[in-house]
Short mmCIF file of C-alpha atoms and ligand atoms in Angstrom, two decimals:
data_model
loop_
_atom_site.label_atom_id
_atom_site.label_comp_id
_atom_site.label_asym_id
_atom_site.label_seq_id
_atom_site.Cartn_x
_atom_site.Cartn_y
_atom_site.Cartn_z
CA UNK Y 1 145.44 -23.85 76.44
CA UNK Y 2 142.02 -24.27 77.94
CA UNK Y 3 140.73 -21.58 75.57
CA UNK Y 4 142.12 -23.41 72.54
CA UNK Y 5 140.41 -26.61 73.62
CA UNK Y 6 137.13 -24.79 74.03
CA UNK Y 7 137.41 -23.21 70.60
CA UNK Y 8 138.11 -26.60 69.06
CA UNK Y 9 135.12 -28.03 70.85
CA UNK Y 10 132.98 -25.15 69.66
CA UNK Y 11 134.13 -25.62 66.05
CA UNK Y 12 133.42 -29.30 66.29
CA UNK Y 13 129.96 -28.69 67.67
CA UNK Y 14 129.25 -26.17 64.90
CA UNK Y 15 130.34 -28.75 62.28
CA UNK Y 16 128.17 -31.34 63.89
CA UNK Y 17 125.18 -29.04 63.83
CA UNK Y 18 125.77 -27.93 60.24
CA UNK Y 19 126.51 -31.45 59.00
CA UNK Y 20 124.08 -33.17 61.29
CA UNK Y 21 122.57 -35.51 58.63
CA UNK Y 22 126.03 -36.71 57.51
CA UNK Y 23 127.19 -37.30 61.10
CA UNK Y 24 123.93 -39.05 61.85
CA UNK Y 25 124.35 -41.31 58.81
CA UNK Y 26 127.95 -42.20 59.74
CA UNK Y 27 126.90 -42.97 63.33
CA UNK Y 28 124.01 -45.12 62.06
CA UNK Y 29 126.30 -47.14 59.79
CA UNK Y 30 128.82 -47.59 62.60
CA UNK Y 31 126.13 -48.71 65.00
CA UNK Y 32 124.54 -51.20 62.60
CA UNK Y 33 127.86 -52.66 61.42
CA UNK Y 34 128.88 -53.23 65.04
CA UNK Y 35 125.59 -54.61 66.25
CA UNK Y 36 124.51 -56.77 63.36
CA UNK Y 37 126.51 -59.65 61.86
CA UNK Y 38 126.59 -58.50 58.24
CA UNK Y 39 127.81 -60.47 55.28
CA UNK Y 40 131.31 -59.66 53.96
CA UNK Y 41 129.71 -57.95 51.02
CA UNK Y 42 127.63 -55.61 53.20
CA UNK Y 43 130.52 -55.00 55.52
CA UNK Y 44 132.79 -54.04 52.62
CA UNK Y 45 130.07 -51.83 51.13
CA UNK Y 46 129.64 -50.10 54.48
CA UNK Y 47 133.37 -49.57 54.84
CA UNK Y 48 133.54 -47.97 51.41
CA UNK Y 49 130.46 -45.83 52.04
CA UNK Y 50 131.93 -44.70 55.35
CA UNK Y 51 135.23 -43.84 53.71
CA UNK Y 52 133.45 -41.98 50.93
CA UNK Y 53 131.36 -40.03 53.42
CA UNK Y 54 134.42 -39.11 55.43
CA UNK Y 55 136.20 -37.92 52.31
CA UNK Y 56 133.15 -35.93 51.20
CA UNK Y 57 132.78 -34.43 54.67
CA UNK Y 58 136.34 -33.17 54.72
CA UNK Y 59 136.11 -31.93 51.15
CA UNK Y 60 132.90 -30.07 52.09
CA UNK Y 61 134.46 -28.54 55.17
CA UNK Y 62 137.49 -27.36 53.20
CA UNK Y 63 135.32 -25.85 50.43
CA UNK Y 64 133.06 -24.04 52.92
CA UNK Y 65 135.95 -22.70 54.97
CA UNK Y 66 137.83 -21.58 51.87
CA UNK Y 67 134.71 -19.91 50.49
CA UNK Y 68 133.90 -18.14 53.82
CA UNK Y 69 137.45 -16.96 54.45
CA UNK Y 70 137.90 -15.72 50.88
CA UNK Y 71 134.61 -13.83 50.94
CA UNK Y 72 135.40 -12.14 54.25
CA UNK Y 73 138.95 -11.36 53.17
CA UNK Y 74 137.78 -9.78 49.90
CA UNK Y 75 135.24 -7.64 51.73
CA UNK Y 76 137.59 -6.29 54.36
CA UNK Y 77 140.43 -5.79 51.88
CA UNK Y 78 138.12 -3.90 49.51
CA UNK Y 79 136.78 -1.75 52.37
CA UNK Y 80 140.24 -0.92 53.61
CA UNK Y 81 141.39 0.11 50.17
CA UNK Y 82 138.30 2.22 49.52
CA UNK Y 83 138.29 3.94 52.91
CA UNK Y 84 141.99 4.74 52.88
CA UNK Y 85 141.52 6.28 49.41
CA UNK Y 86 138.68 8.43 50.72
CA UNK Y 87 140.71 9.87 53.61
CA UNK Y 88 141.08 13.66 53.05
CA UNK Y 89 144.51 14.89 52.10
CA UNK Y 90 144.04 18.00 54.22
CA UNK Y 91 141.71 18.96 57.12
CA UNK Y 92 139.06 16.80 58.73
CA UNK Y 93 136.33 16.49 56.13
CA UNK Y 94 135.24 12.87 56.43
CA UNK Y 95 131.98 13.26 54.49
CA UNK Y 96 133.11 10.91 51.67
CA UNK Y 97 133.87 8.24 54.21
CA UNK Y 98 130.47 8.82 55.79
CA UNK Y 99 128.79 8.29 52.38
CA UNK Y 100 130.81 5.16 51.72
CA UNK Y 101 129.97 3.85 55.17
CA UNK Y 102 126.25 4.33 54.60
CA UNK Y 103 126.30 2.52 51.23
CA UNK Y 104 128.59 -0.38 52.16
CA UNK Y 105 127.76 -1.62 55.66
CA UNK Y 106 131.07 -0.32 56.87
CA UNK Y 107 131.84 1.72 59.94
CA UNK Y 108 134.95 3.76 60.27
CA UNK Y 109 136.57 5.06 63.44
CA UNK Y 110 139.56 7.35 63.33
CA UNK Y 111 141.74 7.77 66.38
CA UNK Y 112 144.55 10.22 66.92
CA UNK Y 113 147.91 8.94 68.04
CA UNK Y 114 146.74 9.25 71.65
CA UNK Y 115 143.86 6.89 70.86
CA UNK Y 116 141.21 9.55 71.23
CA UNK Y 117 138.31 9.22 68.78
CA UNK Y 118 138.60 11.87 66.11
CA UNK Y 119 135.83 10.60 63.86
CA UNK Y 120 133.21 7.82 63.99
CA UNK Y 121 130.54 6.90 61.46
CA UNK Y 122 128.78 5.01 64.23
CA UNK Y 123 129.63 6.60 67.57
CA UNK Y 124 128.09 3.66 69.38
CA UNK Y 125 130.90 1.46 68.11
CA UNK Y 126 133.41 3.62 69.93
CA UNK Y 127 131.99 2.07 73.09
CA UNK Y 128 133.62 -1.17 72.01
CA UNK Y 129 136.92 0.62 72.42
CA UNK Y 130 140.06 0.62 70.39
CA UNK Y 131 140.30 -2.64 68.36
CA UNK Y 132 143.20 -4.65 67.11
CA UNK Y 133 143.22 -5.98 63.53
CA UNK Y 134 140.78 -8.84 62.92
CA UNK Y 135 138.78 -8.46 66.12
CA UNK Y 136 135.42 -10.13 65.84
CA UNK Y 137 132.54 -8.14 67.23
CA UNK Y 138 128.91 -8.97 67.60
CA UNK Y 139 127.45 -5.52 67.78
CA UNK Y 140 123.80 -6.47 68.02
CA UNK Y 141 123.10 -5.04 64.56
CA UNK Y 142 125.46 -7.62 62.98
CA UNK Y 143 128.85 -9.30 63.03
CA UNK Y 144 131.87 -7.10 62.38
CA UNK Y 145 135.44 -7.82 61.62
CA UNK Y 146 137.86 -4.99 62.25
CA UNK Y 147 140.95 -3.84 60.49
CA UNK Y 148 143.37 -1.47 62.15
CA UNK Y 149 146.03 0.57 60.47
CA UNK Y 150 148.19 3.57 61.51
CA UNK Y 151 148.41 6.01 58.61
CA UNK Y 152 150.46 9.17 58.28
CA UNK Y 153 148.13 11.89 56.90
CA UNK Y 154 148.29 15.69 56.97
CA UNK Y 155 151.53 15.63 58.84
CA UNK Y 156 150.37 13.42 61.66
CA UNK Y 157 149.64 9.82 62.53
CA UNK Y 158 146.05 8.70 62.61
CA UNK Y 159 144.74 5.25 63.49
CA UNK Y 160 142.13 4.02 61.07
CA UNK Y 161 139.83 1.28 62.38
CA UNK Y 162 137.39 -0.16 59.88
CA UNK Y 163 134.44 -2.27 61.03
CA UNK Y 164 133.24 -4.45 58.13
CA UNK Y 165 129.83 -6.04 58.55
CA UNK Y 166 130.30 -9.67 57.53
CA UNK Y 167 126.77 -10.87 58.23
CA UNK Y 168 126.19 -11.18 54.48
CA UNK Y 169 129.29 -13.32 54.00
CA UNK Y 170 128.23 -15.56 56.89
CA UNK Y 171 124.77 -15.92 55.33
CA UNK Y 172 126.28 -16.79 51.95
CA UNK Y 173 128.58 -19.38 53.55
CA UNK Y 174 125.62 -20.96 55.33
CA UNK Y 175 123.73 -21.01 52.02
CA UNK Y 176 126.68 -22.77 50.36
CA UNK Y 177 126.83 -25.28 53.26
CA UNK Y 178 123.18 -26.12 52.68
CA UNK Y 179 123.74 -26.68 48.95
CA UNK Y 180 126.76 -28.90 49.67
CA UNK Y 181 124.72 -30.82 52.20
CA UNK Y 182 121.97 -31.53 49.65
CA UNK Y 183 124.59 -32.61 47.11
CA UNK Y 184 126.08 -34.88 49.80
CA UNK Y 185 122.72 -36.46 50.48
CA UNK Y 186 122.13 -37.18 46.79
CA UNK Y 187 125.70 -38.43 46.15
CA UNK Y 188 125.54 -40.62 49.28
CA UNK Y 189 122.24 -42.14 48.22
CA UNK Y 190 123.48 -43.06 44.75
CA UNK Y 191 126.90 -44.19 45.94
CA UNK Y 192 125.33 -46.54 48.52
CA UNK Y 193 123.26 -48.10 45.76
CA UNK Y 194 126.23 -48.26 43.35
CA UNK Y 195 128.67 -49.68 45.92
CA UNK Y 196 126.16 -52.27 47.13
CA UNK Y 197 125.49 -53.24 43.49
CA UNK Y 198 129.19 -53.44 42.68
CA UNK Y 199 129.72 -55.76 45.65
CA UNK Y 200 127.16 -58.10 44.15
CA UNK Y 201 129.37 -58.75 41.11
CA UNK Y 202 132.52 -59.21 43.17
CA UNK Y 203 130.90 -61.75 45.47
CA UNK Y 204 129.00 -63.65 42.82
CA UNK Y 205 131.86 -66.21 42.44
CA UNK Y 206 131.68 -66.95 46.18
CA UNK Y 207 127.98 -67.77 45.92
CA UNK Y 208 128.68 -69.92 42.87
CA UNK Y 209 131.48 -71.67 44.77
CA UNK Y 210 129.21 -72.36 47.73
CA UNK Y 211 126.58 -73.88 45.48
CA UNK Y 212 129.07 -76.08 43.60
CA UNK Y 213 130.78 -77.24 46.79
CA UNK Y 214 127.35 -78.06 48.29
CA UNK Y 215 126.61 -80.25 45.25
CA UNK Y 216 129.87 -82.22 45.45
CA UNK Y 217 129.29 -85.66 46.89
CA UNK Y 218 130.73 -89.14 46.60
CA UNK Y 219 128.70 -89.77 43.45
CA UNK Y 220 129.89 -86.64 41.63
CA UNK Y 221 133.40 -86.00 42.83
CA UNK Y 222 134.17 -84.76 39.32
CA UNK Y 223 132.34 -81.43 39.82
CA UNK Y 224 134.73 -78.48 39.61
CA UNK Y 225 134.49 -74.74 40.20
CA UNK Y 226 134.27 -72.38 37.25
CA UNK Y 227 137.68 -70.75 36.80
CA UNK Y 228 136.96 -68.66 33.73
CA UNK Y 229 137.19 -64.87 33.86
CA UNK Y 230 139.84 -62.50 35.03
CA UNK Y 231 142.54 -63.61 37.45
CA UNK Y 232 142.01 -62.51 41.01
CA UNK Y 233 142.22 -63.92 44.57
CA UNK Y 234 138.95 -65.81 44.17
CA UNK Y 235 140.09 -67.39 40.94
CA UNK Y 236 143.25 -68.51 42.66
CA UNK Y 237 141.17 -70.00 45.46
CA UNK Y 238 139.00 -71.83 42.90
CA UNK Y 239 142.04 -73.21 41.07
CA UNK Y 240 143.54 -74.42 44.37
CA UNK Y 241 140.21 -75.96 45.35
CA UNK Y 242 139.95 -77.73 41.98
CA UNK Y 243 143.48 -79.08 42.35
CA UNK Y 244 142.60 -80.39 45.80
CA UNK Y 245 139.47 -82.03 44.36
CA UNK Y 246 141.59 -83.62 41.61
CA UNK Y 247 143.81 -85.18 44.27
CA UNK Y 248 140.85 -86.32 46.37
CA UNK Y 249 139.11 -87.80 43.32
CA UNK Y 250 142.28 -89.57 42.22
CA UNK Y 251 142.83 -90.99 45.73
CA UNK Y 252 139.21 -92.00 46.00
CA UNK Y 253 139.27 -93.78 42.62
CA UNK Y 254 142.56 -95.46 43.50
CA UNK Y 255 141.08 -96.72 46.75
CA UNK Y 256 137.98 -97.96 44.93
CA UNK Y 257 140.14 -99.69 42.36
CA UNK Y 258 142.28 -101.17 45.15
CA UNK Y 259 139.27 -102.62 46.97
CA UNK Y 260 137.84 -104.01 43.73
CA UNK Y 261 141.21 -105.53 42.66
CA UNK Y 262 141.76 -107.02 46.12
CA UNK Y 263 138.30 -108.61 46.12
CA UNK Y 264 138.92 -109.92 42.63
CA UNK Y 265 142.27 -111.45 43.66
CA UNK Y 266 140.69 -113.13 46.67
CA UNK Y 267 137.73 -114.48 44.70
CA UNK Y 268 139.82 -116.97 42.68
CA UNK Y 269 141.49 -118.79 45.61
CA UNK Y 270 138.20 -118.81 47.55
CA UNK Y 271 136.44 -120.33 44.51
CA UNK Y 272 139.20 -122.95 44.19
CA UNK Y 273 138.95 -123.85 47.89
CA UNK Y 274 135.15 -124.06 47.59
CA UNK Y 275 135.46 -126.31 44.53
CA UNK Y 276 137.76 -128.75 46.32
CA UNK Y 277 135.57 -128.72 49.44
CA UNK Y 278 132.57 -129.66 47.24
CA UNK Y 279 134.60 -132.36 45.55
CA UNK Y 280 135.70 -133.74 48.92
CA UNK Y 281 132.13 -133.69 50.11
CA UNK Y 282 130.94 -135.73 47.15
CA UNK Y 283 133.72 -138.20 46.43
CA UNK Y 284 136.78 -137.42 48.55
CA UNK Y 285 135.77 -139.15 51.74
CA UNK Y 286 136.69 -142.61 50.48
CA UNK Y 287 138.97 -141.77 47.54
CA UNK Y 288 142.44 -141.22 48.98
CA UNK Y 289 143.75 -139.74 45.70
CA UNK Y 290 141.04 -137.08 45.55
CA UNK Y 291 141.58 -136.46 49.26
CA UNK Y 292 145.32 -135.80 48.85
CA UNK Y 293 144.83 -133.62 45.75
CA UNK Y 294 142.23 -131.56 47.57
CA UNK Y 295 144.38 -131.13 50.66
CA UNK Y 296 147.32 -129.99 48.52
CA UNK Y 297 145.23 -127.57 46.54
CA UNK Y 298 143.51 -126.09 49.60
CA UNK Y 299 146.88 -125.76 51.37
CA UNK Y 300 148.33 -124.05 48.31
CA UNK Y 301 145.40 -121.66 47.90
CA UNK Y 302 145.23 -120.78 51.59
CA UNK Y 303 148.97 -119.97 51.54
CA UNK Y 304 148.33 -117.88 48.46
CA UNK Y 305 145.50 -116.08 50.24
CA UNK Y 306 147.59 -115.51 53.35
CA UNK Y 307 150.37 -114.05 51.20
CA UNK Y 308 147.88 -111.74 49.46
CA UNK Y 309 146.25 -110.64 52.72
CA UNK Y 310 149.70 -109.94 54.25
CA UNK Y 311 150.59 -107.78 51.25
CA UNK Y 312 147.26 -105.94 51.39
CA UNK Y 313 147.72 -105.32 55.10
CA UNK Y 314 151.22 -103.95 54.48
CA UNK Y 315 149.98 -101.51 51.86
CA UNK Y 316 146.96 -100.52 53.98
CA UNK Y 317 149.24 -99.82 56.92
CA UNK Y 318 151.42 -97.67 54.67
CA UNK Y 319 148.38 -95.75 53.39
CA UNK Y 320 147.21 -95.19 56.94
CA UNK Y 321 150.65 -93.88 57.87
CA UNK Y 322 151.10 -96.50 60.58
CA UNK Y 323 153.97 -98.32 58.90
CA UNK Y 324 157.04 -98.12 61.13
CA UNK Y 325 160.56 -99.11 60.13
CA UNK Y 326 162.71 -100.63 62.86
CA UNK Y 327 166.02 -99.12 61.86
CA UNK Y 328 169.38 -100.42 63.07
CA UNK Y 329 172.98 -100.52 61.87
CA UNK Y 330 173.67 -103.83 60.05
CA UNK Y 331 175.95 -105.34 57.46
CA UNK Y 332 174.28 -105.03 54.08
CA UNK Y 333 176.95 -107.25 52.56
CA UNK Y 334 176.22 -110.05 54.98
CA UNK Y 335 172.44 -109.70 54.48
CA UNK Y 336 172.77 -109.82 50.66
CA UNK Y 337 175.13 -112.80 50.71
CA UNK Y 338 172.66 -114.62 52.98
CA UNK Y 339 169.77 -113.82 50.57
CA UNK Y 340 171.75 -114.99 47.54
CA UNK Y 341 172.59 -118.27 49.31
CA UNK Y 342 168.93 -118.86 50.22
CA UNK Y 343 167.95 -118.16 46.60
CA UNK Y 344 170.58 -120.55 45.25
CA UNK Y 345 169.18 -123.28 47.52
CA UNK Y 346 165.55 -122.68 46.44
CA UNK Y 347 166.18 -122.02 42.75
CA UNK Y 348 168.35 -124.46 40.87
CA UNK Y 349 166.99 -123.64 37.40
CA UNK Y 350 168.96 -120.42 36.96
CA UNK Y 351 172.55 -119.41 37.23
CA UNK Y 352 172.62 -117.07 40.19
CA UNK Y 353 175.82 -114.98 40.37
CA UNK Y 354 176.90 -112.87 43.25
CA UNK Y 355 179.31 -109.95 42.79
CA UNK Y 356 179.55 -108.60 46.29
CA UNK Y 357 183.14 -107.79 47.17
CA UNK Y 358 183.10 -105.02 49.70
CA UNK Y 359 181.83 -104.64 53.20
CA UNK Y 360 179.07 -102.06 53.41
CA UNK Y 361 176.99 -101.38 56.46
CA UNK Y 362 173.67 -99.58 56.47
CA UNK Y 363 171.33 -97.93 58.97
CA UNK Y 364 167.90 -99.24 57.94
CA UNK Y 365 165.16 -101.79 58.69
CA UNK Y 366 167.04 -105.02 57.90
CA UNK Y 367 163.96 -107.22 57.46
CA UNK Y 368 162.17 -104.75 55.19
CA UNK Y 369 165.25 -104.15 53.01
CA UNK Y 370 165.64 -107.95 52.72
CA UNK Y 371 161.92 -108.22 51.82
CA UNK Y 372 162.41 -105.63 49.04
CA UNK Y 373 165.53 -107.36 47.69
CA UNK Y 374 163.65 -110.69 47.73
CA UNK Y 375 160.86 -109.15 45.63
CA UNK Y 376 163.34 -108.12 42.91
CA UNK Y 377 165.14 -111.48 43.02
CA UNK Y 378 161.82 -113.43 42.96
CA UNK Y 379 160.73 -111.40 39.93
CA UNK Y 380 164.06 -112.05 38.21
CA UNK Y 381 163.53 -115.78 38.78
CA UNK Y 382 159.87 -115.64 37.69
CA UNK Y 383 160.51 -113.70 34.51
CA UNK Y 384 163.74 -115.42 33.39
CA UNK Y 385 163.42 -118.66 31.49
CA UNK Y 386 165.18 -121.75 32.83
CA UNK Y 387 168.92 -121.61 32.30
CA UNK Y 388 169.00 -117.82 32.34
CA UNK Y 389 171.38 -115.80 34.45
CA UNK Y 390 170.65 -113.64 37.46
CA UNK Y 391 173.35 -111.30 38.83
CA UNK Y 392 173.16 -109.73 42.23
CA UNK Y 393 175.70 -106.98 42.90
CA UNK Y 394 176.58 -104.42 45.52
CA UNK Y 395 178.69 -101.30 45.07
CA UNK Y 396 178.76 -97.66 46.07
CA UNK Y 397 179.74 -94.17 44.95
CA UNK Y 398 180.20 -90.92 46.92
CA UNK Y 399 176.51 -90.47 47.63
CA UNK Y 400 174.78 -93.83 47.20
CA UNK Y 401 174.89 -97.53 47.98
CA UNK Y 402 173.70 -99.49 44.97
CA UNK Y 403 172.11 -102.94 45.03
CA UNK Y 404 171.79 -104.28 41.48
CA UNK Y 405 169.57 -107.22 40.43
CA UNK Y 406 170.06 -108.05 36.78
CA UNK Y 407 168.46 -110.84 34.79
CA UNK Y 408 168.52 -112.17 31.26
CA UNK Y 409 164.76 -112.76 31.24
CA UNK Y 410 161.79 -111.67 29.14
CA UNK Y 411 162.28 -107.96 29.85
CA UNK Y 412 159.63 -105.31 29.53
CA UNK Y 413 158.35 -102.88 26.92
CA UNK Y 414 158.35 -99.10 27.51
CA UNK Y 415 154.58 -99.15 28.12
CA UNK Y 416 154.87 -101.94 30.69
CA UNK Y 417 157.68 -100.10 32.48
CA UNK Y 418 155.37 -97.17 33.10
CA UNK Y 419 153.02 -99.31 35.19
CA UNK Y 420 155.07 -101.93 36.96
CA UNK Y 421 154.96 -100.07 40.28
CA UNK Y 422 151.14 -99.70 40.15
CA UNK Y 423 149.21 -101.91 42.55
CA UNK Y 424 147.87 -105.14 40.97
CA UNK Y 425 149.61 -104.41 37.70
CA UNK Y 426 150.76 -107.46 35.80
CA UNK Y 427 151.83 -107.39 32.18
CA UNK Y 428 149.78 -109.53 29.82
CA UNK Y 429 152.74 -111.91 29.41
CA UNK Y 430 153.02 -112.49 33.15
CA UNK Y 431 149.27 -113.06 33.47
CA UNK Y 432 149.13 -115.69 30.75
CA UNK Y 433 152.24 -117.44 31.97
CA UNK Y 434 150.54 -118.11 35.30
CA UNK Y 435 153.49 -116.88 37.30
CA UNK Y 436 151.32 -116.72 40.36
CA UNK Y 437 152.01 -113.11 41.38
CA UNK Y 438 149.37 -110.62 42.47
CA UNK Y 439 150.99 -107.56 40.97
CA UNK Y 440 151.75 -106.15 44.44
CA UNK Y 441 155.44 -107.05 44.81
CA UNK Y 442 156.97 -103.96 43.18
CA UNK Y 443 154.40 -101.65 44.84
CA UNK Y 444 155.56 -103.00 48.20
CA UNK Y 445 159.26 -102.77 47.29
CA UNK Y 446 158.71 -99.17 46.26
CA UNK Y 447 157.04 -98.34 49.61
CA UNK Y 448 160.02 -99.85 51.46
CA UNK Y 449 162.72 -98.13 49.41
CA UNK Y 450 160.98 -94.73 49.37
CA UNK Y 451 160.41 -95.15 53.11
CA UNK Y 452 164.21 -95.28 53.44
CA UNK Y 453 164.58 -92.18 51.24
CA UNK Y 454 165.94 -94.36 48.48
CA UNK Y 455 165.24 -94.64 44.76
CA UNK Y 456 164.65 -97.48 42.31
CA UNK Y 457 166.00 -97.35 38.77
CA UNK Y 458 164.90 -99.81 36.09
CA UNK Y 459 166.49 -100.58 32.75
CA UNK Y 460 164.75 -103.15 30.64
CA UNK Y 461 164.08 -104.12 27.07
CA UNK Y 462 161.59 -106.72 25.87
CA UNK Y 463 163.39 -110.01 25.27
CA UNK Y 464 166.71 -108.75 26.58
CA UNK Y 465 166.33 -108.88 30.33
CA UNK Y 466 165.96 -106.29 33.08
CA UNK Y 467 168.15 -104.49 35.57
CA UNK Y 468 166.74 -103.09 38.80
CA UNK Y 469 169.02 -100.78 40.85
CA UNK Y 470 168.16 -99.86 44.43
CA UNK Y 471 169.86 -96.59 45.44
CA UNK Y 472 170.15 -95.92 49.14
CA UNK Y 473 171.72 -92.94 50.89
CA UNK Y 474 174.44 -93.49 53.49
P1 ADP T 501 154.02 -109.82 40.33
O1 ADP T 501 153.62 -110.38 41.61
O2 ADP T 501 153.04 -109.99 39.24
O3 ADP T 501 155.41 -110.19 39.91
P2 ADP T 501 155.17 -107.27 40.71
O4 ADP T 501 154.57 -106.06 41.25
O5 ADP T 501 156.34 -107.83 41.41
O6 ADP T 501 154.01 -108.29 40.60
O7 ADP T 501 155.56 -107.00 39.22
C1 ADP T 501 154.67 -106.33 38.38
C2 ADP T 501 154.91 -106.67 36.95
O8 ADP T 501 156.18 -106.16 36.52
C3 ADP T 501 155.00 -108.14 36.68
O9 ADP T 501 153.74 -108.69 36.48
C4 ADP T 501 155.85 -108.19 35.40
O10 ADP T 501 155.00 -107.95 34.31
C5 ADP T 501 156.76 -107.01 35.56
N1 ADP T 501 158.10 -107.41 36.04
C6 ADP T 501 158.60 -107.22 37.28
N2 ADP T 501 159.87 -107.66 37.35
C7 ADP T 501 160.19 -108.11 36.14
C8 ADP T 501 161.38 -108.69 35.57
N3 ADP T 501 162.48 -108.90 36.27
N4 ADP T 501 161.35 -109.04 34.25
C9 ADP T 501 160.24 -108.83 33.51
N5 ADP T 501 159.10 -108.29 33.99
C10 ADP T 501 159.07 -107.95 35.29
#
């Protein structure tokens, strides 16, 4: 066991000596890659170079071993064949073997069956004693490998031991090792350059990405990464990054638009209040009519402003994620009937019908659901001419509770329908008619209903009225 370990160690040491430059190079790469924080590109290049060197090393070792073993095998096989052919058929005339031995760096020892030397081309070798097949001998004058065979000749057994000098084969193998080593050095040099160069192309998109991302700022949120070229992991990353930037840009623009719309909405009531304050300052102190008109107008506008600010705060809280619904079990039927009654008291210009016949309870934020229903009813009132009809209904199917608010008002076109849930959206008709809304009602109703995992369906046609259906899960 111990012997085997030693032989392995010896072989390893021999490899290390023969392939010293390659081992040195591998150790150098390992040391530098561990000690220095390389870029991914360099690290990858080093990994590939290391793998290549390892592969080359093993290929080299296999070629050299195969070459050496084959050479030695051929030599000893040829010698055995030649010497056994030269053995005399009769008697003990070994002169032919002596001649062959002189010309071919071969020594022959012949033993009788009692292992006494009968013949020796080099008597000194007999000192090494009787040898088994494939014994390795360093006889001072060179390295020998022995072959041992018992042959029946001239009516008796003789033991033929052939010592083949393999110094030449060892020299040739060392020569081949040197050539392979030079080839390694050249291949390694060019492969390092090629692999490092190839890495450049692969990592170019990363550098481009870094530069683009560095340039992206508030003023040019529209910059995007280049996603042309073949599809790979980096392209996927770029596409995902661009999609994220699209969302960020959209959100940013929406926020900007929101702030600008909100300021715009607040400017009008503030200007009105300022106008009346100026008027009061000039003439209102003594003129009771001007005084009353101003007070009414300021009261009206400040209520308007409060309503707007409340709506803005609601939406801002939703955007911030701090909107909380206080959910409880309550009677939806009772809440809707109450809302319809309140509406009938406030609005006497329309025919407000109620078709609520069944008791339905709901687990939700009562006040918020009522706020949403009020928005739809207020809109129905606002956008239905005097004398028109408004129907408020409640029903359910297997999966949903449905609250329906239907009017016979001005209705909406297909284009208008696409935008009615956008913040500050008001159709041209509703702007000119001075209905007094801010275009935030439906945006708020949508937040409330979606916040209860519900849905809103709208059916409307210009001039024919509208029907809003709130769908809520049980
Ligand atoms: P507003 O405060 O202007 O009513 P909303 O967000 O509640 O804002 O509504 C947005 C727009 O949708 C309105 O300006 C109007 O054009 C349209 N709209 C909403 N409800 C109705 C309805 N019942 N009939 C016709 N148009 C409606």
